[in-house]
Structure formats: structure tokens, C-alpha cells
Tab-separated table of N, CA and C in Angstrom:
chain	number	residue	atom	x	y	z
Q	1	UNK	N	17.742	-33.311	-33.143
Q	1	UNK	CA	18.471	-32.454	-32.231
Q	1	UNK	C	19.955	-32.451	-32.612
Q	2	UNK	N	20.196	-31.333	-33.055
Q	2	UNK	CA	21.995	-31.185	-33.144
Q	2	UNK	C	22.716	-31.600	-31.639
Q	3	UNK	N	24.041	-31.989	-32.388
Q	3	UNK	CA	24.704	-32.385	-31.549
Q	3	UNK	C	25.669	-31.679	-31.341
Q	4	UNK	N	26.525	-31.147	-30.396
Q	4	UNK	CA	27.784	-30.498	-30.110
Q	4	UNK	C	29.132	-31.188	-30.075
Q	5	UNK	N	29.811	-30.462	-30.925
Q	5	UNK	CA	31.313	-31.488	-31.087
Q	5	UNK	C	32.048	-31.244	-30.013
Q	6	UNK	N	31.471	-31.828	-28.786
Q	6	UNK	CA	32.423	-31.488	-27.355
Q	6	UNK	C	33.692	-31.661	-27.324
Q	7	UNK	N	34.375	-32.600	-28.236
Q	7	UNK	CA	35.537	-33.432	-28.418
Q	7	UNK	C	36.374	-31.865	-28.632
Q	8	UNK	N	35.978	-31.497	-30.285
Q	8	UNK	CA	36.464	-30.156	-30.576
Q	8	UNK	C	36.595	-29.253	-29.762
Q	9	UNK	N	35.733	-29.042	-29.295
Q	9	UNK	CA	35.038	-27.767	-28.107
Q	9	UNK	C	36.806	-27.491	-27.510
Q	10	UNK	N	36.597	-28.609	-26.720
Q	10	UNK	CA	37.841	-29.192	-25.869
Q	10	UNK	C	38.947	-28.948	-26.134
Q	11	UNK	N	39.418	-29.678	-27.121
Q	11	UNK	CA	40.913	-29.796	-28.162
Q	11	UNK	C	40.998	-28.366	-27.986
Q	12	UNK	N	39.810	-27.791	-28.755
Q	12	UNK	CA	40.684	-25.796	-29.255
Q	12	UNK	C	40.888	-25.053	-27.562
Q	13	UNK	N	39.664	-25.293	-26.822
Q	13	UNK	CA	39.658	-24.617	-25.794
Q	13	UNK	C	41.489	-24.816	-25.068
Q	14	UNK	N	41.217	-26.306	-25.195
Q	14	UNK	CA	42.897	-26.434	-24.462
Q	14	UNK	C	44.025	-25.824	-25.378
Q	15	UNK	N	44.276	-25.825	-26.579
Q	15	UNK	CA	45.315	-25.474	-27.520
Q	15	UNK	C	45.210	-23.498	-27.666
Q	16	UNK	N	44.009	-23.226	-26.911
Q	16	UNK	CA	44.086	-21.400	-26.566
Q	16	UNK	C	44.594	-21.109	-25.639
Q	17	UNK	N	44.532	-22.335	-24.830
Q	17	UNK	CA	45.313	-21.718	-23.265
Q	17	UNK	C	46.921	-22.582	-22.991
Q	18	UNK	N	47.229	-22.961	-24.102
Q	18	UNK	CA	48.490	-23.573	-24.428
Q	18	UNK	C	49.306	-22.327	-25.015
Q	19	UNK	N	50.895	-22.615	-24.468
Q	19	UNK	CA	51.789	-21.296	-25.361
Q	19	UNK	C	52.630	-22.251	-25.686
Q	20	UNK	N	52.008	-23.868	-26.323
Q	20	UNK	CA	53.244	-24.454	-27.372
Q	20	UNK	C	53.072	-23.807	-28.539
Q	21	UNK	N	54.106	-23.981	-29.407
Q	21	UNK	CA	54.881	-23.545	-30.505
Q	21	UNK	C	53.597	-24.377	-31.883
Q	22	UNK	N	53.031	-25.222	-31.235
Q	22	UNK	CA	52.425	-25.939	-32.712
Q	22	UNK	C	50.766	-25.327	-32.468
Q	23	UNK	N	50.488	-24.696	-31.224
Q	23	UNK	CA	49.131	-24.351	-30.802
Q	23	UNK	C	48.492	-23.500	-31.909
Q	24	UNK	N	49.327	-22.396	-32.197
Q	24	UNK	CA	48.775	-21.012	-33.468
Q	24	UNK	C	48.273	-22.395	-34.855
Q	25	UNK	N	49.063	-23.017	-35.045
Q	25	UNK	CA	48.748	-23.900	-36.052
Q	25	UNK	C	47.424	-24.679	-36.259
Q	26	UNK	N	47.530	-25.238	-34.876
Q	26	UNK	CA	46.109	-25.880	-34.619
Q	26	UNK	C	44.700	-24.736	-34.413
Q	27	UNK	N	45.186	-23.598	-34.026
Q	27	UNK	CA	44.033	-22.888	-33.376
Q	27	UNK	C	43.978	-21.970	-34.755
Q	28	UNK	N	44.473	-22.022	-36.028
Q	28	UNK	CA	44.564	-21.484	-37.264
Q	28	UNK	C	43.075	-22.751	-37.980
Q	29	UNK	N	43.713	-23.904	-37.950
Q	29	UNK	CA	42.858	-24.897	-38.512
Q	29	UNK	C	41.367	-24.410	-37.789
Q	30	UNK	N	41.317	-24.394	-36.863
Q	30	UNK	CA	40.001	-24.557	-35.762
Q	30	UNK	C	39.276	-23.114	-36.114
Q	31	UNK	N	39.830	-22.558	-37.241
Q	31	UNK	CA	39.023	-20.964	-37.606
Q	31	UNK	C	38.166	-21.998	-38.792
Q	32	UNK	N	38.838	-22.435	-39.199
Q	32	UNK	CA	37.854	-23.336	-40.173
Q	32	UNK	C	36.830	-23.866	-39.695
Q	33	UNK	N	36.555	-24.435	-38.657
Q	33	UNK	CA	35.474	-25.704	-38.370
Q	33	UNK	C	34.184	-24.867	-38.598
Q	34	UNK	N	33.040	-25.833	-39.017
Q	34	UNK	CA	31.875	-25.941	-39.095
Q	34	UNK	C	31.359	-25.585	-38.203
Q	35	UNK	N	31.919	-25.660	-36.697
Q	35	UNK	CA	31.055	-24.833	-35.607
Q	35	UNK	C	31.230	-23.794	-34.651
Q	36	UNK	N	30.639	-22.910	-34.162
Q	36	UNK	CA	30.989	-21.464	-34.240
Q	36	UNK	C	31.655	-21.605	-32.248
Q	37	UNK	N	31.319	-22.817	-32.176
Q	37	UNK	CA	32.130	-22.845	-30.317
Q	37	UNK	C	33.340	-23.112	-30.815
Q	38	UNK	N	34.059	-24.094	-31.801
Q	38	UNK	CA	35.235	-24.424	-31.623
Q	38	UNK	C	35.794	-22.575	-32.532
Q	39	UNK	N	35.479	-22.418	-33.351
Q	39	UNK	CA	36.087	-21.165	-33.852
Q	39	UNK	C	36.250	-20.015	-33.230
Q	40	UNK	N	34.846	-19.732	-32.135
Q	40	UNK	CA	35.268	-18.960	-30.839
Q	40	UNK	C	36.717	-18.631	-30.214
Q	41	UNK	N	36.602	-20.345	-29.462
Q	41	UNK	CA	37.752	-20.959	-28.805
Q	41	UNK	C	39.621	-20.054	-29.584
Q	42	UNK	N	39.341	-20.890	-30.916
Q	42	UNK	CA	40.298	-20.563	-31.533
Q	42	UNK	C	40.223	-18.914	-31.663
Q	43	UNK	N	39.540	-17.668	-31.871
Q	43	UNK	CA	39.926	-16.855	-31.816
Q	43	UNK	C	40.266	-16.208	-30.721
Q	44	UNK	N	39.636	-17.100	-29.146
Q	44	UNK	CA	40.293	-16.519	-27.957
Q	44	UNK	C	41.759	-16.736	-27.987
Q	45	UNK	N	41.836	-18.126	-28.454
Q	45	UNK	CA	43.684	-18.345	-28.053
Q	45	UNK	C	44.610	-17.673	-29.135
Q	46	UNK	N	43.971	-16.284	-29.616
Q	46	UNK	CA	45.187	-15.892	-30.604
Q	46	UNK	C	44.454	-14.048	-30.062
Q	47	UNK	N	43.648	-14.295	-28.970
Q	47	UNK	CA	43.187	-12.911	-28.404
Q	47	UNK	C	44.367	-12.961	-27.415
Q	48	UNK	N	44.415	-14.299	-26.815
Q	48	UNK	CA	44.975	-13.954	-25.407
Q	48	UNK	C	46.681	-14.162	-25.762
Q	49	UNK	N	47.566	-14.985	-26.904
Q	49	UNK	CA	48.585	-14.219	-27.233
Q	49	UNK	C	48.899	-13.226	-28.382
Q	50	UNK	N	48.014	-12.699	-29.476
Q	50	UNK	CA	48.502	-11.827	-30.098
Q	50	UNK	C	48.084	-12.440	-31.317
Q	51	UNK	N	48.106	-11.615	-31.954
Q	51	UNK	CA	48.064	-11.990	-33.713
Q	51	UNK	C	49.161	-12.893	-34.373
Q	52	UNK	N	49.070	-13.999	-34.837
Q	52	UNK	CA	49.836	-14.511	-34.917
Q	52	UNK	C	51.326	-13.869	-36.038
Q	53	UNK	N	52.138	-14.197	-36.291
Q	53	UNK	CA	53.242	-13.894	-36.874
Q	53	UNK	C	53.045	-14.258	-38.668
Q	54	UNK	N	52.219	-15.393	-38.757
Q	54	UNK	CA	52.048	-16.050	-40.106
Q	54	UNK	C	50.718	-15.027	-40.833
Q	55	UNK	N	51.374	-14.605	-42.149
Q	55	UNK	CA	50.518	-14.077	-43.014
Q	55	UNK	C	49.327	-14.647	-42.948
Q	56	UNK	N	49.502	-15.815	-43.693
Q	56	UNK	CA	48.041	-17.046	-44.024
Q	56	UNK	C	47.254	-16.771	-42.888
Q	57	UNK	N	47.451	-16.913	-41.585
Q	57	UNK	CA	46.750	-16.992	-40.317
Q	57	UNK	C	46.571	-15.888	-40.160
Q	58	UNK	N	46.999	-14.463	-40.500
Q	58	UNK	CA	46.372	-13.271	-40.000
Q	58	UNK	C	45.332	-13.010	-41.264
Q	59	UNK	N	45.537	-13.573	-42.394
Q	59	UNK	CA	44.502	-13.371	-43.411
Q	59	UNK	C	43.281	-13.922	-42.916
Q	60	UNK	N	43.663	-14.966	-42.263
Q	60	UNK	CA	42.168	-16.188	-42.137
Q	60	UNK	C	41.653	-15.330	-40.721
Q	61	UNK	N	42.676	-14.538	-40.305
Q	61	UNK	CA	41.700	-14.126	-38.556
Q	61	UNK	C	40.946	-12.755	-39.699
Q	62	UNK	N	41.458	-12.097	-40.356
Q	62	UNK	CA	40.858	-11.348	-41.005
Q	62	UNK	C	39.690	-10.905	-41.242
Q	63	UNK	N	39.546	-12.464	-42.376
Q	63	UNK	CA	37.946	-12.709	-42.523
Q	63	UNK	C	37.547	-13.511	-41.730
Q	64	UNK	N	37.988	-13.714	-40.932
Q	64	UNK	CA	36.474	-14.561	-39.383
Q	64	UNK	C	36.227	-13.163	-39.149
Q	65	UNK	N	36.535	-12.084	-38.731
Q	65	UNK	CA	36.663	-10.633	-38.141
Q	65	UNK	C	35.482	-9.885	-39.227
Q	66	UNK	N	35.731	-9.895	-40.135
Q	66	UNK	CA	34.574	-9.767	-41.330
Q	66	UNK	C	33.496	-10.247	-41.772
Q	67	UNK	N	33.613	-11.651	-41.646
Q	67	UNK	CA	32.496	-12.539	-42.350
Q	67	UNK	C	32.087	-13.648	-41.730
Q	68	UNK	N	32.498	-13.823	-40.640
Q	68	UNK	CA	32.112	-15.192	-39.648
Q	68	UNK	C	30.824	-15.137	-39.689
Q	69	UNK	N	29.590	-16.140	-39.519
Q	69	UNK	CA	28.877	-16.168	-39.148
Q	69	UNK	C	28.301	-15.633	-37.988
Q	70	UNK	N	29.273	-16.335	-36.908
Q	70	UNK	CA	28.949	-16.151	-35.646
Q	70	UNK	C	29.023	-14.695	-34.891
Q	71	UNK	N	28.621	-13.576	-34.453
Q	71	UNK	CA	28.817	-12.112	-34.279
Q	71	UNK	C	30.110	-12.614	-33.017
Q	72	UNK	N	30.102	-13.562	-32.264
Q	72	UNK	CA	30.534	-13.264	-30.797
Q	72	UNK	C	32.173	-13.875	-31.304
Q	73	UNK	N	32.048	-14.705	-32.404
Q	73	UNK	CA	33.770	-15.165	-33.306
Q	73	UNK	C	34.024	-13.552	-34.031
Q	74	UNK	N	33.270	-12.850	-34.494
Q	74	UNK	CA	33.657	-11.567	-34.888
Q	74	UNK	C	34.243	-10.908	-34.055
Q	75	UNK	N	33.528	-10.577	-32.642
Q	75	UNK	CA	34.102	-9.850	-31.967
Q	75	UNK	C	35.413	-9.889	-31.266
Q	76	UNK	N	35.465	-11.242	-31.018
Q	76	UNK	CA	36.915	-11.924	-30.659
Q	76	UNK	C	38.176	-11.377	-31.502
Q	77	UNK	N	37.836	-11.920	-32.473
Q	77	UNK	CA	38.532	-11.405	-34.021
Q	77	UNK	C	38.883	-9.429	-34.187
Q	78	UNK	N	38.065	-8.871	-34.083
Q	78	UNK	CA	37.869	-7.735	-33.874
Q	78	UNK	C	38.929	-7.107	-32.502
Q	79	UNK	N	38.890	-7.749	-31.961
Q	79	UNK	CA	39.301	-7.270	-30.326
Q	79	UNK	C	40.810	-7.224	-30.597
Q	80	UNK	N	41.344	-8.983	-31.251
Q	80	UNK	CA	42.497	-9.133	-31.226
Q	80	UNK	C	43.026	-8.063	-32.610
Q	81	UNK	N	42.408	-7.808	-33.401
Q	81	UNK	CA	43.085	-7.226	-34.558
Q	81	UNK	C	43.054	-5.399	-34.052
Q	82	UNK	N	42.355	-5.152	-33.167
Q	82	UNK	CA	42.200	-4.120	-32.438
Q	82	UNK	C	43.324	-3.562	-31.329
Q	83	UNK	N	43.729	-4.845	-30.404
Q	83	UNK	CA	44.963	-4.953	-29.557
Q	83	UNK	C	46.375	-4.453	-30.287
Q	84	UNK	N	46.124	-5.502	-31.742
Q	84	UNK	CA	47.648	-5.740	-31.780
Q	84	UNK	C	47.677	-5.228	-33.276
Q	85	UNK	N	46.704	-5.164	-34.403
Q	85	UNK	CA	46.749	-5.039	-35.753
Q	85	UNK	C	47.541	-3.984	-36.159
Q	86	UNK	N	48.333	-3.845	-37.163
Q	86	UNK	CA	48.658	-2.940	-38.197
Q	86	UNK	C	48.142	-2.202	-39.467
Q	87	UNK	N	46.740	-3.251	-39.527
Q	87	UNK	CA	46.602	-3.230	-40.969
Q	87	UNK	C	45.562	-2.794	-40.959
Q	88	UNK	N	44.462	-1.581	-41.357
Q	88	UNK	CA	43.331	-0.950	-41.088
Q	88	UNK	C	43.230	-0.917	-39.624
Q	89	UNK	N	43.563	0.331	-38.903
Q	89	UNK	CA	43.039	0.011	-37.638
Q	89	UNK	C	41.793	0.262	-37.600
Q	90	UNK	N	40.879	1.123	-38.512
Q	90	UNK	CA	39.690	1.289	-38.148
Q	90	UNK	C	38.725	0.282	-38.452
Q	91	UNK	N	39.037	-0.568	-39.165
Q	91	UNK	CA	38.505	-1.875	-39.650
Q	91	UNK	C	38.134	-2.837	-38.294
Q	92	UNK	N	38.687	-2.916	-37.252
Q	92	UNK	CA	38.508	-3.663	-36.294
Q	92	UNK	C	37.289	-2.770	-35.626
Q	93	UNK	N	37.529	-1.652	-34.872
Q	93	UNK	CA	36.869	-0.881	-34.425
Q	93	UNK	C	35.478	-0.522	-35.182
Q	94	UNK	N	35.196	-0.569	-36.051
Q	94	UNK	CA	33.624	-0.672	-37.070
Q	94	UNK	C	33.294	-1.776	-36.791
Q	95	UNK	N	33.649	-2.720	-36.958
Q	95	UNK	CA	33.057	-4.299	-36.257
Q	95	UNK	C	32.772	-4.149	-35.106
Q	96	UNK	N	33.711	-4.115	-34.095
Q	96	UNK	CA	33.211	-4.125	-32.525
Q	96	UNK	C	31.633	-2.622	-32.676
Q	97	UNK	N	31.859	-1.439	-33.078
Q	97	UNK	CA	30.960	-0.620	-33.188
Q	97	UNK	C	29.669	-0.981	-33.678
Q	98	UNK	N	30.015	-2.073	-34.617
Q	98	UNK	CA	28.478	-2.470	-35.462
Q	98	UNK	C	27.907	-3.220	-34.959
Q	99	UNK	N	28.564	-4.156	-33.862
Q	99	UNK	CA	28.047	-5.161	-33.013
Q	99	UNK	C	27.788	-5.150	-31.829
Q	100	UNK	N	27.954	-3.213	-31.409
Q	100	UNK	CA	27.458	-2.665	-30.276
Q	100	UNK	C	26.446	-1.560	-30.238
Q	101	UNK	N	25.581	-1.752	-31.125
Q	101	UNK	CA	24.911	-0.704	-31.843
Q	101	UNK	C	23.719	-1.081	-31.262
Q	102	UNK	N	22.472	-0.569	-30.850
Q	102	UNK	CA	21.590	-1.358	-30.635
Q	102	UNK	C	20.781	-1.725	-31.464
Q	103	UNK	N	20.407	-1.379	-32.730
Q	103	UNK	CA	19.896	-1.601	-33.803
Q	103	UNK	C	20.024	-3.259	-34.022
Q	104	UNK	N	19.678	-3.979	-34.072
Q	104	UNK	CA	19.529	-5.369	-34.869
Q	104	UNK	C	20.831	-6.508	-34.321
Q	105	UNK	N	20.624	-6.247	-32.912
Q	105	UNK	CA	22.098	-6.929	-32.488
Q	105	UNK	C	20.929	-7.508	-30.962
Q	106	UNK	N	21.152	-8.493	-30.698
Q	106	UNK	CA	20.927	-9.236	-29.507
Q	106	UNK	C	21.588	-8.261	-28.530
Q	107	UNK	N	20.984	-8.069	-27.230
Q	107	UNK	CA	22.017	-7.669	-25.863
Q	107	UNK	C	22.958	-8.380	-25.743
Q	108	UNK	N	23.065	-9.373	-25.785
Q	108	UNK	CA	24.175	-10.574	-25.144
Q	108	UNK	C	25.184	-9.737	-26.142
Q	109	UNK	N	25.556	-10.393	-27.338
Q	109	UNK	CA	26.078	-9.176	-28.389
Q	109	UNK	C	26.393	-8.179	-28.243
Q	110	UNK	N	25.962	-7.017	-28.061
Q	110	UNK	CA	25.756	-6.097	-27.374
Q	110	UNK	C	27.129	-5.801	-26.690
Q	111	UNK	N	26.677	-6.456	-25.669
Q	111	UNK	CA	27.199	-6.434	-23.748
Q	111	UNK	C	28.663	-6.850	-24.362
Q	112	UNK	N	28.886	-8.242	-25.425
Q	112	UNK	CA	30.029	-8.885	-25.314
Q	112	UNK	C	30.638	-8.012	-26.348
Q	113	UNK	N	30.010	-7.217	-27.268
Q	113	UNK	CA	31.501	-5.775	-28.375
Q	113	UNK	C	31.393	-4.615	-26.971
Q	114	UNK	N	30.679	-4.065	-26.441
Q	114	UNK	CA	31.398	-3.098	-25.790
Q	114	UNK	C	32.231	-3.435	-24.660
Q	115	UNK	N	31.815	-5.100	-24.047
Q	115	UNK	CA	32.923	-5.261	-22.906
Q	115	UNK	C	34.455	-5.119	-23.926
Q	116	UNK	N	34.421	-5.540	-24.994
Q	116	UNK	CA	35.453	-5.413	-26.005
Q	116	UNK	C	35.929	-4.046	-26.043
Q	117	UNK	N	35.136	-3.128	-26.494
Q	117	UNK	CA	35.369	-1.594	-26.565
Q	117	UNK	C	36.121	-1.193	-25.248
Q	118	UNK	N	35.135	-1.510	-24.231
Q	118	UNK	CA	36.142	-0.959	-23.023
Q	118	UNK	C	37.513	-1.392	-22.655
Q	119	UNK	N	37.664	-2.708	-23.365
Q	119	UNK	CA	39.201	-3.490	-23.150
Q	119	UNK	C	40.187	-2.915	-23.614
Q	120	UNK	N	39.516	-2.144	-24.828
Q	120	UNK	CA	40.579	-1.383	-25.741
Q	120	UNK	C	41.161	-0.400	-25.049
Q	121	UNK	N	40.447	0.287	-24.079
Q	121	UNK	CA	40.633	1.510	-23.580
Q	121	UNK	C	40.470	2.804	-24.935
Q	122	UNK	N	42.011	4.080	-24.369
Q	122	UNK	CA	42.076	4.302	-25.689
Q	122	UNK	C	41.749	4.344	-27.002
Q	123	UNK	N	41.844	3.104	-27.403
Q	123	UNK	CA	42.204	2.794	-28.624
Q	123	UNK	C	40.663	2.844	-29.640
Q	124	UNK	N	39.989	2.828	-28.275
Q	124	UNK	CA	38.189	2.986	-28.676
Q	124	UNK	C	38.042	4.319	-29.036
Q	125	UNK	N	38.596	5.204	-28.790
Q	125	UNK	CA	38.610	6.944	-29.368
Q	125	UNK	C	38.028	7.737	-30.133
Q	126	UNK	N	38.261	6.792	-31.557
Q	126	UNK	CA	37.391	7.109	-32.494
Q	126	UNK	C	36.028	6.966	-32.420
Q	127	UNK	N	35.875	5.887	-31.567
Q	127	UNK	CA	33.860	6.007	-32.086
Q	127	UNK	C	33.504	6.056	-30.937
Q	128	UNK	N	33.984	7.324	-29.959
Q	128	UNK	CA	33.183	8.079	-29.303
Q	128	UNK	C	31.763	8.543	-29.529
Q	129	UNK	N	32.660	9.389	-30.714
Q	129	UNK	CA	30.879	10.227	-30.723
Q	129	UNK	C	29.763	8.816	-30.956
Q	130	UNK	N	30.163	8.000	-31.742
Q	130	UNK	CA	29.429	6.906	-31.964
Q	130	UNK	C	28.519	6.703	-30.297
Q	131	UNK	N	29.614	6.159	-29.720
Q	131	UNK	CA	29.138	5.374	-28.470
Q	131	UNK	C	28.715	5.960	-27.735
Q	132	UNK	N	28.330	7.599	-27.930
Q	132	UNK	CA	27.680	8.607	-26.733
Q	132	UNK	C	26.036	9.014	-27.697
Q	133	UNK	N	26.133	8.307	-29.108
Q	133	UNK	CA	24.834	8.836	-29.640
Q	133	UNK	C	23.887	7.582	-28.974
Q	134	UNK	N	24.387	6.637	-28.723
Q	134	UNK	CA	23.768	5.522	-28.020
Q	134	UNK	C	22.572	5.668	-27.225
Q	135	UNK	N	21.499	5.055	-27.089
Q	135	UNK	CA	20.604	5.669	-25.975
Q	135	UNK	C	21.113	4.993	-24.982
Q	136	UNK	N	20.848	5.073	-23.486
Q	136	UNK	CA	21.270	4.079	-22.093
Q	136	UNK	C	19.950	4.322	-21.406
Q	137	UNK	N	18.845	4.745	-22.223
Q	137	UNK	CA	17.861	3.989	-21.224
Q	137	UNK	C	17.408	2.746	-21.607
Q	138	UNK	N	17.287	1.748	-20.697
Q	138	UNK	CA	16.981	0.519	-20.659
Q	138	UNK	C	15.480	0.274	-19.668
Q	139	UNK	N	14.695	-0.967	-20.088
Q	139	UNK	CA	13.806	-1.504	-19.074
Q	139	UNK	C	14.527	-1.627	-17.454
Q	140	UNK	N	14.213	-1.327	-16.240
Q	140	UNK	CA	14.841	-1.441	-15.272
Q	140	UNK	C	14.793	-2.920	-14.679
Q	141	UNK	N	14.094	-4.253	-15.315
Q	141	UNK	CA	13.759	-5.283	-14.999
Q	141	UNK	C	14.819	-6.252	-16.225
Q	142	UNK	N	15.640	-5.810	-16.568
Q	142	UNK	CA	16.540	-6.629	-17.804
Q	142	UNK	C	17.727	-6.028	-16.942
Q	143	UNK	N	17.980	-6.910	-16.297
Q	143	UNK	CA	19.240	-7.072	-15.608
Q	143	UNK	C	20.389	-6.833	-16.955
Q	144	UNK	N	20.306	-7.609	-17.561
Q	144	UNK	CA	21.159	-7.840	-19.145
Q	144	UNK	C	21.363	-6.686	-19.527
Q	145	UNK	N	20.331	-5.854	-20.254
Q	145	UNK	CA	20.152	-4.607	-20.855
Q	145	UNK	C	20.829	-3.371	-19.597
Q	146	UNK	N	20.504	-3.776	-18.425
Q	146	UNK	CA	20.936	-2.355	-17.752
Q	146	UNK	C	22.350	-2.234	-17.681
Q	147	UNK	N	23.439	-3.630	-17.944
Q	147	UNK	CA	24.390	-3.695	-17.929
Q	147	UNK	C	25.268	-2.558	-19.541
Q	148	UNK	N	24.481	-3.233	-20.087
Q	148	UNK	CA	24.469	-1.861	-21.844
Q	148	UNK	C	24.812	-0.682	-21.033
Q	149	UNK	N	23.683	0.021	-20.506
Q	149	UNK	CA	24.131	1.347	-20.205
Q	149	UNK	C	25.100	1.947	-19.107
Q	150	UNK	N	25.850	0.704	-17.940
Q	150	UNK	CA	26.511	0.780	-16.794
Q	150	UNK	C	27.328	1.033	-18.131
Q	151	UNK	N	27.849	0.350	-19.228
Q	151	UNK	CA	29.143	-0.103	-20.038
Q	151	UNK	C	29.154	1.494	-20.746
Q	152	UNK	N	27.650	1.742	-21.935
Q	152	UNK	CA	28.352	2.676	-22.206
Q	152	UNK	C	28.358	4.211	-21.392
Q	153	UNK	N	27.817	4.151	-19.959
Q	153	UNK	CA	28.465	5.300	-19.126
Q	153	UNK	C	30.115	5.256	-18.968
Q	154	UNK	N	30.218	3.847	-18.613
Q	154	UNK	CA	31.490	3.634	-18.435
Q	154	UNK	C	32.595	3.870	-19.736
Q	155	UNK	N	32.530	3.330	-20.851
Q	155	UNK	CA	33.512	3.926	-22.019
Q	155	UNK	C	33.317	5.125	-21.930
Q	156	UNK	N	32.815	6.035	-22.390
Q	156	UNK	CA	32.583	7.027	-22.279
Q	156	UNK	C	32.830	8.218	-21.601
Q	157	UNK	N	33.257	7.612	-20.210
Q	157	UNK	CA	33.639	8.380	-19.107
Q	157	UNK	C	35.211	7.943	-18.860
Q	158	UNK	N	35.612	6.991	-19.214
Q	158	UNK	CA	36.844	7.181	-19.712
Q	158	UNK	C	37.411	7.280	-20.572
Q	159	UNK	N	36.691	7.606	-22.141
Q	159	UNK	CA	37.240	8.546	-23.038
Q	159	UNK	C	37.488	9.883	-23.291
Q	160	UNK	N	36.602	10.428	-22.178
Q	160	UNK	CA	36.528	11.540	-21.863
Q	160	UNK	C	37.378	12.399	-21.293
Q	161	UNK	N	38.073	11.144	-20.625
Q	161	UNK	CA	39.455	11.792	-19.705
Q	161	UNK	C	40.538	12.445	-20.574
């Protein structure tokens, strides 16, 4: 039975919801780790202040955003380079899109790139037509799944505006 590095878990979770000056540093390292909770962590605490300022560290959020293992460290990654990025904006937005697709993506997945999409507001624009070719019928007994189609009525109806 694997074990969970709670210790880690911890450390990053606290150093995301920290606005010291050495936190981006630590929560830069924690894109590295071996496990996909502490790398999470670390891409929330650079969701919830911004892309960081350091090249090296926007390279490394880059490819977590690209190539992470984990889809739900992608989307994080995605969201923040989506908020605040300069550099391909459509590059963020194809990730969150590919990981809200229903094709070969878990619901949970799913549910967690378009709650992303809708965060964007706006900025989701482009893959309208995308997100309206979507189907929204769901089983009416998947609480989970019916939430998919509340979301993409909802983008949708405020892209529309």
C-alpha cells in the first residue's frame, strides 16, 4: 500500500497560502516532487498569487501545464497561465479545453477544467464554439455528470452575452 507524503502535502499546502517572499521559491521546488498532491498544492499557491516574476519558474509552471502527469496539476497550471500569461494565450485555453472534453477524461476532470473555464470568464471566448459542440445530456442519477451540463449551460450563457 502506498503511502502519502502528508508531511509534504502540508509544507506546500501552507507555503500556497503564505504571501512570504521565499514561498514562490519553495512552491517552484514542490512542482518537482514525485507526487501529484504536493505539485497540485504548489500550482494552487502560484494560481492564487499570479505567475511568478522568475523566468526559470514560469518555464517549470509551463511544462507542469503541458506535461504533468496529473490532469487536475494541468489544470491548475492552465488556469494560472490563463489569468495572468503573456506567452501563447491560446496554449492555456487548449489544455483547460482538452481536459473538458468528454472524450477520454474522467467527470471529476471534467467538472474541475470547466469550473476553470468559467473562472476565466471572458477570456474562455475562443472555445466557444468548442464548448457549445459539447453534448449536456447526462444520466439523471450522476449527480457528478449533471453538474457537466449545469457548467456548460452556464459558460455558454455567459459567453453569449
Amino acid at each position: 500500500m502506498k503511502q502519502y507524503p502528508l508531511a509534504r502535502i502540508l509544507d506546500t499546502a501552507s507555503f500556497a497560502s503564505l504571501w512570504e517572499i521565499g514561498a514562490s521559491r519553495e512552491l517552484g521546488e514542490a512542482l518537482k516532487d514525485e507526487d501529484s498532491s504536493v505539485r497540485y498544492w504548489a500550482a494552487i499557491g502560484f494560481l492564487s498569487r499570479g505567475l511568478p516574476r522568475d523566468v526559470n519558474l514560469i518555464e517549470r509552471m509551463y511544462g507542469v501545464m503541458n506535461h504533468d502527469k496529473s490532469p487536475s496539476v494541468r489544470i491548475v497550471a492552465a488556469e494560472t497561465f490563463a489569468r495572468g500569461g503573456k506567452n501563447e494565450p491560446d496554449t492555456p485555453l487548449q489544455t483547460l479545453l482538452e481536459l473538458a472534453q468528454p472524450k477520454g477524461n474522467s467527470v471529476y476532470i471534467r467538472l474541475a477544467a470547466l469550473n476553470a473555464l468559467d473562472r476565466l470568464g471572458n477570456k474562455a471566448r475562443p472555445g466557444l464554439a468548442t464548448i457549445k459542440s459539447w453534448p449536456t445530456d447526462v444520466p439523471k442519477d450522476d449527480r457528478a455528470a449533471a453538474g457537466i451540463s449545469r457548467l456548460i449551460h452556464k459558460i455558454v450563457k455567459q459567453l453569449e452575452q
